[in-house]
């Protein structure tokens, strides 16, 4: 039994109503953080794909060649 399960049992024994997860402000804060994090990750991923497939990908300046 984890802490959440113990809390539910305690509330049930004392005839108290448990709060829904969606009634808590931290739920929405976490939801927004996950969405923003996914958007930042995807923006970086797409930026890397654009950079790798760009026309100047293998454009190097060679000063001298060793033989």
Coordinates of C-alpha atoms in Angstrom, one line a residue:
X1 CA 0.0 0.0 0.0
X2 CA 1.4 3.3 -1.1
X3 CA 0.8 6.7 0.6
X4 CA -2.1 7.5 -1.8
X5 CA -3.9 4.3 -1.0
X6 CA -3.4 4.8 2.8
X7 CA -4.8 8.3 2.4
X8 CA -7.9 7.0 0.6
X9 CA -8.5 4.4 3.3
X10 CA -8.1 7.0 6.1
X11 CA -10.6 9.3 4.3
X12 CA -13.1 6.5 3.8
X13 CA -12.9 5.4 7.5
X14 CA -13.5 9.0 8.7
X15 CA -16.4 9.5 6.2
X16 CA -14.5 12.3 4.4
X17 CA -14.7 13.0 0.7
X18 CA -11.4 12.8 -1.2
X19 CA -10.5 15.6 -3.7
X20 CA -10.5 14.7 -7.3
X21 CA -7.2 15.0 -9.1
X22 CA -8.7 17.5 -11.5
X23 CA -9.8 19.7 -8.6
X24 CA -6.1 20.3 -7.7
X25 CA -4.3 23.2 -9.3
X26 CA -1.0 21.3 -9.5
X27 CA -2.6 18.8 -11.9
X28 CA -3.2 21.6 -14.4
X29 CA 0.3 23.0 -13.8
X30 CA 1.8 19.6 -14.5
X31 CA -0.3 19.2 -17.6
X32 CA 0.8 22.5 -19.0
X33 CA 4.5 21.7 -18.2
X34 CA 4.2 18.4 -20.0
X35 CA 2.7 20.0 -23.1
X36 CA 5.3 22.8 -23.2
X37 CA 8.1 20.3 -22.7
X38 CA 6.8 18.2 -25.6
X39 CA 6.6 21.3 -27.8
X40 CA 10.2 22.3 -27.0
X41 CA 11.5 18.8 -27.6
X42 CA 9.7 18.6 -31.0
X43 CA 10.9 22.1 -32.0
X44 CA 14.5 21.0 -31.2
X45 CA 14.1 17.7 -33.0
X46 CA 12.7 19.4 -36.1
X47 CA 15.4 22.0 -36.0
X48 CA 18.0 19.2 -36.0
X49 CA 16.3 17.5 -38.9
X50 CA 16.3 20.7 -40.9
X51 CA 20.0 21.3 -40.1
X52 CA 21.0 17.8 -41.1
X53 CA 19.2 17.9 -44.4
X54 CA 20.3 21.4 -45.3
X55 CA 22.3 22.2 -48.5
X56 CA 25.4 23.2 -46.7
X57 CA 25.7 20.0 -44.6
X58 CA 29.1 18.8 -45.9
X59 CA 30.6 22.1 -47.0
X60 CA 34.1 22.1 -45.5
X61 CA 37.1 24.4 -46.0
X62 CA 40.3 22.3 -46.4
X63 CA 43.5 24.2 -45.8
X64 CA 45.9 21.4 -46.7
X65 CA 45.7 17.7 -47.5
X66 CA 48.1 15.3 -45.8
X67 CA 49.5 12.3 -47.8

